[in-house]
mmCIF file of C-alpha atoms in Angstrom:
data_model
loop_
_atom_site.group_PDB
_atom_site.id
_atom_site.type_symbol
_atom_site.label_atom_id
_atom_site.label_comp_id
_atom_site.label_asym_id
_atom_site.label_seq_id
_atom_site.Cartn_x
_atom_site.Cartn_y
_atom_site.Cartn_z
ATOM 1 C CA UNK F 73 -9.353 -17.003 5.700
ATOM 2 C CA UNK F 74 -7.986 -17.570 2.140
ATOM 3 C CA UNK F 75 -4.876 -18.978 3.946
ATOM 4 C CA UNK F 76 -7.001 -21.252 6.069
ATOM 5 C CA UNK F 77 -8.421 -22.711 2.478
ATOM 6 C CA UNK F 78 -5.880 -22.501 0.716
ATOM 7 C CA UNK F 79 -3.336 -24.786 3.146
ATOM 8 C CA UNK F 80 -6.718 -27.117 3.827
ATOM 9 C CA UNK F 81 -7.448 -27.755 0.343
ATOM 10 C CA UNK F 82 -3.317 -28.596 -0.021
ATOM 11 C CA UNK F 83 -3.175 -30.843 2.770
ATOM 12 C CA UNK F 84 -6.760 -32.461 1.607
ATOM 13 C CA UNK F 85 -5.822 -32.805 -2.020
ATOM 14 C CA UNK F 86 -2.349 -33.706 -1.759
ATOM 15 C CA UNK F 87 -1.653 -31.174 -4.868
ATOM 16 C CA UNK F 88 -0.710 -27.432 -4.579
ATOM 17 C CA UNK F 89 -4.166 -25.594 -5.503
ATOM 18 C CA UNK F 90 -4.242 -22.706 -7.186
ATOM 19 C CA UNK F 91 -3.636 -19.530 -5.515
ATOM 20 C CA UNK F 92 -7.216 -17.242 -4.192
ATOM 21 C CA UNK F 93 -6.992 -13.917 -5.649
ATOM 22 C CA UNK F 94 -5.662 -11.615 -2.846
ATOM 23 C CA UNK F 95 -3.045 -14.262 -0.812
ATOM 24 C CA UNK F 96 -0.242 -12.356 -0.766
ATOM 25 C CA UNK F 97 2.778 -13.302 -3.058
ATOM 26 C CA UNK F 98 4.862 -13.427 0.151
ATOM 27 C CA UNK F 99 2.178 -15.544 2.390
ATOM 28 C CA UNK F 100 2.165 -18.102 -0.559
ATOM 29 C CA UNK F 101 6.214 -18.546 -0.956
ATOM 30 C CA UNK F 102 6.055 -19.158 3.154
ATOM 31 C CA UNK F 103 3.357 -21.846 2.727
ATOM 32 C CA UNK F 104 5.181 -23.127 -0.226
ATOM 33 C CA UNK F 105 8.042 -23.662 1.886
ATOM 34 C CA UNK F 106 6.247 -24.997 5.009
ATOM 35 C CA UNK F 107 5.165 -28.110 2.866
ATOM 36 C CA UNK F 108 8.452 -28.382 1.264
ATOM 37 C CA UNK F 109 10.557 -28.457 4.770
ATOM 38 C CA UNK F 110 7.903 -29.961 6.410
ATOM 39 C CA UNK F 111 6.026 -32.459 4.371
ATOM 40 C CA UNK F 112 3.086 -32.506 6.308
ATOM 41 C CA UNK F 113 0.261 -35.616 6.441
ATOM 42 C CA UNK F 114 -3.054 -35.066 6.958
ATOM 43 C CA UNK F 115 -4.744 -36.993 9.523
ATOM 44 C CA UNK F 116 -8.024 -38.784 8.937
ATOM 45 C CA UNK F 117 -10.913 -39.816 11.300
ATOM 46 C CA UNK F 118 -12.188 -42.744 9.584
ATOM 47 C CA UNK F 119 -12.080 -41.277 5.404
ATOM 48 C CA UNK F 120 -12.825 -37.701 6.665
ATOM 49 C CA UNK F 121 -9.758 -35.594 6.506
ATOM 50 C CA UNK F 122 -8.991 -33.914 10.073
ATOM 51 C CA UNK F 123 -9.154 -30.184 8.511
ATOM 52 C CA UNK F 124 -11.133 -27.037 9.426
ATOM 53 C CA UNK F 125 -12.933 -30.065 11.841
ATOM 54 C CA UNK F 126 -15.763 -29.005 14.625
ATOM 55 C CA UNK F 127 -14.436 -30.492 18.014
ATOM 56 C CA UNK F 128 -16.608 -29.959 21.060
ATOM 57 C CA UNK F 129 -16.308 -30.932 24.424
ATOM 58 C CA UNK F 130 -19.371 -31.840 26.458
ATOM 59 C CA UNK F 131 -17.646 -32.019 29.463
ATOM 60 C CA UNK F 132 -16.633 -28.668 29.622
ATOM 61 C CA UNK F 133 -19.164 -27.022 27.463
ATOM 62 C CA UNK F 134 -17.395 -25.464 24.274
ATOM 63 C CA UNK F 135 -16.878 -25.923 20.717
ATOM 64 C CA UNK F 136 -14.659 -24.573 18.232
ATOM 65 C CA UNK F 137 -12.828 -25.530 14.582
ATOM 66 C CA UNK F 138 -9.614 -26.696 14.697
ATOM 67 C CA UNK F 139 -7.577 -25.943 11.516
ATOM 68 C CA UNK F 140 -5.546 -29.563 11.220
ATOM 69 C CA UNK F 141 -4.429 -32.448 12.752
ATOM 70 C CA UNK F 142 -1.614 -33.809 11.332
ATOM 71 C CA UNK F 143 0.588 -37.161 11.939
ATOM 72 C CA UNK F 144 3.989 -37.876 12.119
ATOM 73 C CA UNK F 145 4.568 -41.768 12.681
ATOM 74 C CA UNK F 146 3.105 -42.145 16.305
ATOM 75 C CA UNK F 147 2.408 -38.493 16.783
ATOM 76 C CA UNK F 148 -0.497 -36.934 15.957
ATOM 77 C CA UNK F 149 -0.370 -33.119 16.054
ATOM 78 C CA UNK F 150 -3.246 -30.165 16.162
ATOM 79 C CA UNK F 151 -1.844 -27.119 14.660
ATOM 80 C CA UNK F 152 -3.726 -23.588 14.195
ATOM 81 C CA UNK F 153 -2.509 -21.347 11.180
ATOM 82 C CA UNK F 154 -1.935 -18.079 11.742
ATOM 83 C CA UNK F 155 -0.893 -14.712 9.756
ATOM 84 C CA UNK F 156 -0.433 -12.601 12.674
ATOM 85 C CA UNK F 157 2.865 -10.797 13.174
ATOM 86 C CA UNK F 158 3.688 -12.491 16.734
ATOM 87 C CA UNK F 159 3.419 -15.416 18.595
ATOM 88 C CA UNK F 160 0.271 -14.553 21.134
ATOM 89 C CA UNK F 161 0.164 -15.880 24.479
ATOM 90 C CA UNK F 162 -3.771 -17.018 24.081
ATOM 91 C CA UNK F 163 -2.723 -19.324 21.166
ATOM 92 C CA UNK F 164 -1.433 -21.913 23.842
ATOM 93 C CA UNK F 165 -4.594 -21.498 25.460
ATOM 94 C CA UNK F 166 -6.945 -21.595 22.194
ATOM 95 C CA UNK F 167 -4.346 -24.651 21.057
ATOM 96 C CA UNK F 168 -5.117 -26.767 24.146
ATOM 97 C CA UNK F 169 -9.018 -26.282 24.182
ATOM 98 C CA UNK F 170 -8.678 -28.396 20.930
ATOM 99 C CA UNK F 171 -6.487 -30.878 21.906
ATOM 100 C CA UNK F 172 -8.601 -31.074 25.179
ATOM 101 C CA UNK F 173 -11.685 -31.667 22.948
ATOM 102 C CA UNK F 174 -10.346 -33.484 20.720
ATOM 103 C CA UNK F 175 -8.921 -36.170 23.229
ATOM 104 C CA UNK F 176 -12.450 -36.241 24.707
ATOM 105 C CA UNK F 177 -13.768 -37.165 21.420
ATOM 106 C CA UNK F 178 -11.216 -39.515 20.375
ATOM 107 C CA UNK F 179 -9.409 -41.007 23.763
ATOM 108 C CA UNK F 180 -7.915 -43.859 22.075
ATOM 109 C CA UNK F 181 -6.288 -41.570 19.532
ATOM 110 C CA UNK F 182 -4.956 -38.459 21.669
ATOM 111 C CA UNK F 183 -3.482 -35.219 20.477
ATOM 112 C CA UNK F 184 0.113 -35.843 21.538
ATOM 113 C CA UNK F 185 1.813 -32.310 20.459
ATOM 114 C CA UNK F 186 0.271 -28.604 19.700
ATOM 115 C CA UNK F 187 1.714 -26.225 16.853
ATOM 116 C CA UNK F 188 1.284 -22.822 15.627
ATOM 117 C CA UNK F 189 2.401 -22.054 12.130
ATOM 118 C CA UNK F 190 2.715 -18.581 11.493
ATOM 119 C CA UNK F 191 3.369 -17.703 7.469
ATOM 120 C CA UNK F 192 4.323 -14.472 7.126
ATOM 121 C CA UNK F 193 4.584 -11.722 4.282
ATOM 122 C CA UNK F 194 7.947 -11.686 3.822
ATOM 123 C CA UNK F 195 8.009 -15.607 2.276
ATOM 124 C CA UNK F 196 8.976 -17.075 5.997
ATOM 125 C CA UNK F 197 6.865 -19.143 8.280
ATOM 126 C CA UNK F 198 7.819 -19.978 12.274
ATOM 127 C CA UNK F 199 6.946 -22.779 14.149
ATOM 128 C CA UNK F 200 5.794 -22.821 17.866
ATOM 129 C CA UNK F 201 5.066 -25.983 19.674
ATOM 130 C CA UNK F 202 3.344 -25.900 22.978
ATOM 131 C CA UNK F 203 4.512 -28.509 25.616
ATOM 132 C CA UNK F 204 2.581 -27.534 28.645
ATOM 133 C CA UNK F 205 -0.873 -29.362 28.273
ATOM 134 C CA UNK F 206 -2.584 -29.056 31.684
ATOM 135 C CA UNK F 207 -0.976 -25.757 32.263
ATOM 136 C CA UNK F 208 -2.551 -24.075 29.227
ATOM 137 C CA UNK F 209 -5.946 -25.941 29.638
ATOM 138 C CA UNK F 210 -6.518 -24.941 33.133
ATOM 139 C CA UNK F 211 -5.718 -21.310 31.671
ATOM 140 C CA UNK F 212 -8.236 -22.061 29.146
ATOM 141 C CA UNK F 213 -10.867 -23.538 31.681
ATOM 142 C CA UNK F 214 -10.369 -19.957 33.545
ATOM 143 C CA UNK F 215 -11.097 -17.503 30.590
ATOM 144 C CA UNK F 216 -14.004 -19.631 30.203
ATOM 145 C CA UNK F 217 -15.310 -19.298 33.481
ATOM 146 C CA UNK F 218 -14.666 -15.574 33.412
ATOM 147 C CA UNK F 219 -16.912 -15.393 29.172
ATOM 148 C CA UNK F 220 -19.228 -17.257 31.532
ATOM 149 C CA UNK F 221 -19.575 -15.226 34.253
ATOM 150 C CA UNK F 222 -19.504 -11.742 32.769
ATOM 151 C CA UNK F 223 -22.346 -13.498 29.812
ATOM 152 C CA UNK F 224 -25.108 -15.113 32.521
#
């Protein structure tokens, strides 16, 4: 999405980009403020930036894009931006399918927190971190049983 792009080229760049045509005035104050409060750092694999980044898990067999990882001294954290007017319970789920393939990826350099940023039309974003790792993946690892099933 044009926020997607618009936050990945920020993060990548270090600079505020120019707005896309068609982000909403309100959308753009919220992201404006997310990188003002938060000040977030990009995290790289090697020189490649850890934006909009395949992860895959063989183990499990899925793959899907993450939208950042960022760090935070010790902390490295996978967070998924959203536009959507709620928090949504499958975000924990989609959130730790990441992290889970991620960590299989990288097991010397493990997700250690999951966000969701929401930035919303009215020039606000929110802020929901997920603490329950195992929990959500093994909710995960039964939705994809269930695609599998009703797909064979």
């Amino acid at each position: 999405t044009k926020v997607h792009q618009f936050v990945s080229e920020w993060l990548i760049s270090g600079v505020k980009p120019t707005a896309p045509d068609g982000l909403e005035d309100g959308r753009l104050d919220a992201i404006e403020k997310y990188f003002n409060d938060v000040k977030p750092k990009l995290y790289k694999v090697g020189k490649k930036p850890a934006s909009e980044l395949v992860v895959w898990s063989s183990k499990h067999g899925y793959a899907g894009t993450l939208d950042a990882v960022l760090v935070d001294g010790d902390r490295r954290i996978l967070v998924d931006w959203k536009t959507s007017k709620e928090f949504r319970k499958e975000y924990a789920l989609q959130t730790a399918a990441y992290a889970a393939a991620w960590n299989e990826q990288h097991p010397r350099k493990l997700i250690t927190e999951r966000q969701v940023v929401r930035f919303m039309d009215d020039g606000t974003y929110a802020i929901k971190t997920y603490h329950d790792g195992m929990a959500d993946f093994a909710g995960f690892l039964g939705a994809l049983a269930l695609y599998n099933w009703a797909h064979k």
